[in-house]
């Protein structure tokens, strides 16, 4: 590992002092792998991420196993994580699209779920087999029953900054979908740039419109994919607006099997480097995280696309 393993810290007092990183690698990352990753490898990935200090780790999805065969072992993975980590595993959020998924999550005693809505008609149909309006009919009993059972619900909105089939997505459309999900009972809204086309001005405009609709920054999270290399710039724009929760994926794993041209998420290491340099607390150990991504890359048989993993890991190899 290089002696330049951390950036020089030069704080920007106009930015938040602390950020919560919501790690999605085991779910968003591994849902898109061509080959099936063994459950034991997934469990080790999650355990290593816990050791690296990630405060929230989305572990898997209780979706239809035919739709996402990569995560068909969701129940087995949760069992393995409970053996390894005890109750901590039950606080790891999982994706749930409907009541059937909720039943499966409740059976395991899980305490946090995330429903995932679409801002566009086409992606709602492709990802959920529902129209834009029908998705809410599917989520309504799911969220209500989860809340009644004391389970916390996050809601994603996909295609907030562009859609590969419909093109531009009006800000008002995203606000309307987000508002409806919060009205159903979601405690946090994660704004997905599913195909990575967003740019900083767009981020600022969307956040202003959401704030105007009564959705404060404390209830919002940003979920950037890095397809066009814009994720870090967009994160800085969101930080400037006061957002303090950022989704990221170790080593930049990921994509979405139902979204053409979606590649990996913002790499957690790249985000950690940025936050560290800005003097923003995040609680993550960068060395351990980079080691985890190098280990995962060796399991997947290809290098991580993260610039920070390559810069730091390169020295370890060479
Ligand atoms: P459907 O075929 O319309 O389901 O799929 P259905 O309600 O008609 O049910 C058909 C059968 O599936 C029934 O069984 C159900 O019990 C079963 P049968 O009676 O025929 O024997 N079934 C299930 N089985 C297990 N678990 C379930 C489940 N649900 C139904 N949960 C469905 C609708 C929503 C289920 C399907 O479209 C689906 O699973 N989609 C998931 C797609 C997905 O996971 N995409 C990736 C995640 S989203 C993402 O990555 C974006 C994000 O990262 C943010 C961003 O980047 O923008 C979050
Ligand atoms: Mg995603």
Coordinates of C-alpha atoms and ligand atoms in Angstrom, one line a residue:
X1 CA 0.0 0.0 0.0
X2 CA 1.3 3.4 -0.9
X3 CA 2.5 5.8 1.8
X4 CA 0.1 8.3 0.1
X5 CA -2.7 6.1 1.3
X6 CA -4.9 9.0 2.3
X7 CA -5.5 12.5 0.9
X8 CA -4.3 15.7 2.6
X9 CA -7.2 17.0 4.7
X10 CA -8.4 20.5 3.8
X11 CA -11.9 20.9 5.1
X12 CA -14.6 23.0 3.4
X13 CA -16.6 24.5 6.3
X14 CA -19.7 25.1 4.1
X15 CA -20.2 21.3 3.8
X16 CA -21.8 18.9 6.3
X17 CA -19.5 17.6 9.0
X18 CA -20.6 13.9 8.8
X19 CA -21.9 11.6 6.1
X20 CA -23.6 8.3 6.3
X21 CA -22.4 5.8 3.6
X22 CA -25.0 3.3 2.6
X23 CA -23.1 0.4 1.0
X24 CA -25.0 -1.4 -1.8
X25 CA -22.2 -3.5 -3.3
X26 CA -23.5 -6.9 -2.1
X27 CA -27.0 -6.1 -3.6
X28 CA -26.6 -3.6 -6.5
X29 CA -23.2 -4.9 -7.3
X30 CA -23.7 -8.6 -7.3
X31 CA -27.2 -8.6 -8.8
X32 CA -25.5 -7.8 -12.1
X33 CA -22.8 -10.5 -12.2
X34 CA -22.9 -12.9 -15.2
X35 CA -21.7 -15.8 -13.1
X36 CA -23.3 -16.9 -9.8
X37 CA -21.2 -15.8 -6.8
X38 CA -21.3 -18.5 -4.0
X39 CA -23.3 -17.6 -0.9
X40 CA -20.2 -18.1 1.2
X41 CA -18.3 -15.5 -0.8
X42 CA -21.2 -13.0 -0.5
X43 CA -21.2 -13.6 3.3
X44 CA -17.5 -13.0 3.5
X45 CA -17.9 -9.8 1.4
X46 CA -20.5 -8.5 3.9
X47 CA -18.4 -9.5 6.9
X48 CA -15.3 -7.7 5.4
X49 CA -17.5 -4.6 4.8
X50 CA -18.6 -4.6 8.4
X51 CA -14.9 -4.9 9.5
X52 CA -14.1 -1.9 7.3
X53 CA -16.6 0.2 9.3
X54 CA -19.5 0.5 6.8
X55 CA -22.5 1.6 9.0
X56 CA -25.2 0.4 6.6
X57 CA -24.9 -2.6 4.2
X58 CA -27.7 -3.6 1.9
X59 CA -27.2 -7.3 1.8
X60 CA -29.5 -8.8 -0.9
X61 CA -32.9 -8.7 -2.5
X62 CA -36.1 -10.7 -1.9
X63 CA -37.3 -10.4 -5.5
X64 CA -38.5 -13.1 -7.8
X65 CA -35.6 -15.5 -8.2
X66 CA -36.3 -15.9 -11.9
X67 CA -36.0 -12.2 -12.4
X68 CA -32.7 -11.9 -10.5
X69 CA -31.1 -15.4 -10.3
X70 CA -27.9 -13.8 -8.9
X71 CA -29.7 -13.2 -5.6
X72 CA -31.9 -16.3 -5.5
X73 CA -29.9 -17.3 -2.4
X74 CA -31.2 -14.3 -0.3
X75 CA -32.7 -16.4 2.5
X76 CA -29.5 -18.6 2.7
X77 CA -27.3 -15.5 2.8
X78 CA -29.3 -14.0 5.6
X79 CA -29.0 -17.3 7.6
X80 CA -25.2 -17.3 7.0
X81 CA -24.9 -13.6 8.0
X82 CA -26.8 -14.3 11.2
X83 CA -24.4 -17.1 12.1
X84 CA -21.4 -14.8 11.4
X85 CA -22.7 -11.5 12.8
X86 CA -25.7 -12.2 15.0
X87 CA -28.4 -9.5 15.3
X88 CA -26.3 -7.0 13.2
X89 CA -27.4 -9.0 10.2
X90 CA -31.0 -8.4 10.9
X91 CA -30.5 -4.6 10.7
X92 CA -29.1 -4.9 7.1
X93 CA -31.6 -3.6 4.6
X94 CA -32.9 -5.8 1.8
X95 CA -34.8 -5.0 -1.4
X96 CA -38.4 -6.0 -1.4
X97 CA -40.8 -5.2 -4.3
X98 CA -44.1 -6.7 -3.0
X99 CA -45.9 -8.5 -0.2
X100 CA -44.4 -11.9 -1.2
X101 CA -40.9 -10.4 -0.8
X102 CA -42.0 -8.8 2.5
X103 CA -43.2 -12.2 3.8
X104 CA -39.9 -13.7 3.0
X105 CA -38.0 -10.9 4.8
X106 CA -40.3 -11.0 7.8
X107 CA -39.7 -14.8 8.1
X108 CA -36.0 -14.1 8.5
X109 CA -36.7 -11.4 11.2
X110 CA -35.3 -8.6 9.1
X111 CA -35.9 -5.0 10.3
X112 CA -35.2 -2.8 7.3
X113 CA -36.5 -3.2 3.8
X114 CA -36.3 -1.0 0.7
X115 CA -39.0 -0.8 -2.0
X116 CA -37.9 0.4 -5.4
X117 CA -40.1 2.6 -7.6
X118 CA -39.5 4.0 -11.0
X119 CA -39.9 7.6 -12.1
X120 CA -40.7 6.4 -15.6
X121 CA -43.4 4.3 -17.1
X122 CA -41.0 2.2 -19.2
X123 CA -38.7 1.2 -16.4
X124 CA -41.6 0.5 -14.1
X125 CA -42.8 -2.1 -16.7
X126 CA -39.3 -3.5 -17.4
X127 CA -38.2 -3.7 -13.8
X128 CA -41.4 -4.5 -11.9
X129 CA -43.8 -5.7 -14.6
X130 CA -46.1 -3.0 -13.5
X131 CA -47.3 0.4 -14.9
X132 CA -46.1 3.6 -13.1
X133 CA -49.4 3.7 -11.3
X134 CA -49.6 0.0 -10.6
X135 CA -46.3 0.1 -8.8
X136 CA -47.9 2.1 -6.0
X137 CA -50.7 -0.4 -5.7
X138 CA -48.0 -3.1 -5.2
X139 CA -46.1 -0.9 -2.7
X140 CA -49.0 0.3 -0.6
X141 CA -49.8 -2.9 1.3
X142 CA -46.1 -3.8 1.4
X143 CA -45.1 -0.6 3.1
X144 CA -48.2 -0.6 5.4
X145 CA -47.6 -4.2 6.6
X146 CA -43.9 -3.5 7.0
X147 CA -44.6 -0.5 9.2
X148 CA -47.2 -2.3 11.2
X149 CA -44.6 -5.0 11.9
X150 CA -42.1 -2.3 13.1
X151 CA -40.0 -2.6 9.9
X152 CA -38.4 0.5 8.6
X153 CA -38.9 1.2 4.9
X154 CA -36.6 3.1 2.5
X155 CA -37.8 3.8 -1.0
X156 CA -35.7 4.1 -4.1
X157 CA -36.7 6.2 -7.1
X158 CA -35.0 5.0 -10.3
X159 CA -34.3 7.0 -13.5
X160 CA -34.3 10.3 -11.7
X161 CA -31.8 11.9 -14.2
X162 CA -32.6 10.2 -17.5
X163 CA -34.1 7.0 -18.8
X164 CA -32.5 4.9 -21.6
X165 CA -35.9 4.4 -23.3
X166 CA -37.7 7.7 -22.6
X167 CA -34.7 10.1 -22.6
X168 CA -35.1 13.2 -20.4
X169 CA -37.1 12.7 -17.2
X170 CA -38.9 15.9 -16.0
X171 CA -37.9 17.0 -12.5
X172 CA -41.7 17.3 -11.6
X173 CA -42.2 13.6 -12.5
X174 CA -39.5 12.5 -10.1
X175 CA -40.8 14.8 -7.3
X176 CA -44.3 13.3 -7.8
X177 CA -43.1 9.7 -7.6
X178 CA -40.9 10.5 -4.6
X179 CA -43.8 12.3 -2.8
X180 CA -46.1 9.4 -3.3
X181 CA -43.6 6.9 -1.9
X182 CA -43.0 9.1 1.2
X183 CA -46.8 9.5 1.6
X184 CA -47.1 5.7 1.6
X185 CA -44.7 5.6 4.7
X186 CA -41.1 5.5 3.4
X187 CA -38.8 7.1 5.9
X188 CA -36.0 7.8 3.4
X189 CA -36.0 8.4 -0.3
X190 CA -32.9 7.3 -2.4
X191 CA -32.7 9.2 -5.7
X192 CA -31.2 6.9 -8.3
X193 CA -29.2 8.0 -11.3
X194 CA -29.6 4.5 -12.6
X195 CA -27.8 5.0 -15.9
X196 CA -25.3 7.7 -14.6
X197 CA -26.3 10.5 -17.0
X198 CA -26.9 13.2 -14.4
X199 CA -24.7 16.3 -14.0
X200 CA -24.3 18.6 -11.0
X201 CA -26.8 21.4 -12.0
X202 CA -29.5 18.7 -12.5
X203 CA -28.7 17.4 -8.9
X204 CA -29.1 20.8 -7.4
X205 CA -32.3 21.5 -9.3
X206 CA -33.9 18.2 -8.3
X207 CA -33.0 18.6 -4.7
X208 CA -34.4 22.2 -4.7
X209 CA -37.7 20.9 -6.2
X210 CA -37.9 18.0 -3.6
X211 CA -37.3 20.5 -0.8
X212 CA -40.1 22.7 -2.2
X213 CA -42.4 19.7 -2.2
X214 CA -41.8 19.3 1.6
X215 CA -39.0 16.6 1.4
X216 CA -36.1 17.8 3.5
X217 CA -32.5 16.8 2.8
X218 CA -32.4 14.7 6.0
X219 CA -34.9 12.4 4.4
X220 CA -33.0 12.1 1.1
X221 CA -30.1 9.9 -0.1
X222 CA -28.2 10.0 -3.4
X223 CA -27.7 6.9 -5.4
X224 CA -25.2 7.6 -8.2
X225 CA -24.0 5.2 -10.9
X226 CA -20.7 6.2 -12.5
X227 CA -21.4 5.3 -16.1
X228 CA -20.3 8.7 -17.5
X229 CA -17.8 9.5 -14.7
X230 CA -20.1 12.1 -13.1
X231 CA -20.8 10.4 -9.8
X232 CA -18.2 12.3 -7.7
X233 CA -19.1 15.7 -9.1
X234 CA -22.7 14.9 -8.5
X235 CA -21.9 13.9 -4.9
X236 CA -20.2 17.2 -4.3
X237 CA -23.2 19.1 -5.7
X238 CA -25.5 17.1 -3.3
X239 CA -23.1 17.8 -0.4
X240 CA -23.3 21.5 -1.2
X241 CA -27.1 21.2 -0.9
X242 CA -26.7 19.6 2.5
X243 CA -27.5 15.9 1.7
X244 CA -25.7 13.6 4.2
X245 CA -26.6 10.0 3.0
X246 CA -24.8 8.6 -0.1
X247 CA -25.2 5.1 -1.6
X248 CA -22.0 3.6 -2.9
X249 CA -20.7 0.2 -3.9
X250 CA -17.3 -1.3 -2.9
X251 CA -14.9 -1.3 -5.8
X252 CA -17.6 0.2 -8.0
X253 CA -19.4 -3.1 -8.4
X254 CA -22.7 -3.1 -10.0
X255 CA -25.4 -2.1 -12.4
X256 CA -29.0 -3.0 -12.9
X257 CA -30.0 -6.1 -15.0
X258 CA -33.1 -4.3 -16.3
X259 CA -31.6 -1.0 -17.3
X260 CA -29.6 -0.9 -20.5
X261 CA -26.2 0.8 -20.0
X262 CA -26.3 0.9 -16.2
X263 CA -22.8 0.2 -14.9
X264 CA -21.4 0.2 -11.5
X265 CA -22.3 2.5 -8.7
X266 CA -20.1 5.3 -7.4
X267 CA -17.2 3.3 -5.8
X268 CA -17.2 3.5 -2.0
X269 CA -13.4 4.0 -2.0
X270 CA -13.7 7.0 -4.4
X271 CA -16.4 8.5 -2.1
X272 CA -14.3 7.8 1.0
X273 CA -11.3 9.5 -0.5
X274 CA -13.3 12.6 -1.3
X275 CA -14.9 12.8 2.1
X276 CA -11.6 12.2 3.9
X277 CA -10.0 15.0 1.9
X278 CA -12.8 17.4 2.8
X279 CA -12.5 16.5 6.5
X280 CA -16.0 15.0 6.5
X281 CA -16.5 12.1 9.0
X282 CA -17.6 8.8 7.6
X283 CA -16.2 6.1 9.9
X284 CA -14.8 3.9 7.2
X285 CA -11.3 2.4 7.1
X286 CA -10.0 3.0 3.6
X287 CA -7.2 0.4 3.7
X288 CA -9.6 -2.4 4.8
X289 CA -12.1 -1.3 2.2
X290 CA -9.5 -1.4 -0.7
X291 CA -8.3 -4.8 0.5
X292 CA -11.9 -6.0 0.3
X293 CA -12.3 -4.7 -3.2
X294 CA -9.1 -6.3 -4.3
X295 CA -10.2 -9.6 -2.8
X296 CA -13.6 -9.4 -4.5
X297 CA -12.0 -8.5 -7.8
X298 CA -9.9 -11.6 -7.6
X299 CA -13.0 -13.6 -6.9
X300 CA -14.8 -12.1 -9.9
X301 CA -11.7 -12.4 -12.1
X302 CA -11.6 -8.7 -13.2
X303 CA -10.1 -5.5 -11.8
X304 CA -12.2 -3.0 -10.0
X305 CA -13.1 0.1 -12.0
X306 CA -12.5 2.4 -9.0
X307 CA -9.8 4.9 -9.5
X308 CA -8.8 4.8 -5.8
X309 CA -8.7 1.0 -5.7
X310 CA -6.5 1.0 -8.8
X311 CA -4.2 3.8 -7.4
X312 CA -3.8 2.2 -4.0
X313 CA -4.0 -1.5 -4.9
X314 CA -1.5 -1.0 -7.8
X315 CA 1.3 -0.4 -5.3
X316 CA 0.3 -3.5 -3.3
X317 CA 0.6 -5.6 -6.4
X318 CA 3.6 -4.0 -7.8
Ligands
LIG1 P1 -44.4 -10.7 -11.6 O1 -44.0 -11.8 -12.5 O2 -45.4 -9.7 -12.1 O3 -45.0 -11.3 -10.2 O4 -43.1 -10.0 -11.1 P2 -46.5 -11.7 -9.8 O5 -46.8 -10.8 -8.7 O6 -47.3 -11.8 -11.0 O7 -46.2 -13.2 -9.2 C1 -45.9 -14.3 -10.1 C2 -45.2 -15.4 -9.3 O8 -44.0 -14.9 -8.7 C3 -46.1 -15.8 -8.1 O9 -45.8 -17.2 -7.9 C4 -45.5 -15.2 -6.9 O10 -45.7 -15.8 -5.7 C5 -44.0 -15.1 -7.3 P3 -46.9 -18.3 -8.5 O11 -48.2 -18.0 -7.8 O12 -47.0 -18.1 -10.0 O13 -46.3 -19.6 -8.2 N1 -43.4 -14.0 -6.7 C6 -42.3 -14.0 -5.9 N2 -41.5 -15.0 -5.5 C7 -40.5 -14.7 -4.7 N3 -40.2 -13.5 -4.2 C8 -41.0 -12.4 -4.6 C9 -42.0 -12.7 -5.5 N4 -43.0 -11.9 -6.0 C10 -43.8 -12.7 -6.8 N5 -40.7 -11.2 -4.2 C11 -41.9 -8.8 -9.5 C12 -43.1 -8.9 -10.3 C13 -41.8 -7.4 -8.8 C14 -41.8 -9.8 -8.4 C15 -40.6 -8.9 -10.5 O14 -40.8 -8.0 -11.5 C16 -39.3 -8.8 -9.8 O15 -38.9 -9.6 -9.0 N6 -38.5 -7.7 -10.1 C17 -37.3 -7.4 -9.5 C18 -36.4 -6.7 -10.5 C19 -35.1 -6.3 -9.8 O16 -34.7 -6.8 -8.7 N7 -34.3 -5.3 -10.3 C20 -33.1 -4.8 -9.8 C21 -33.3 -4.0 -8.5 S1 -33.8 -2.3 -8.9 C22 -32.3 -1.5 -9.1 O17 -31.3 -2.1 -9.2 C23 -32.3 0.0 -9.1 C24 -31.7 0.6 -7.8 O18 -30.4 0.2 -7.6 C25 -31.8 2.1 -7.8 C26 -31.2 2.7 -9.1 O19 -30.0 2.5 -9.4 O20 -32.0 3.5 -9.8 C27 -32.5 0.2 -6.5
LIG2 MG1 -28.6 1.1 -8.5

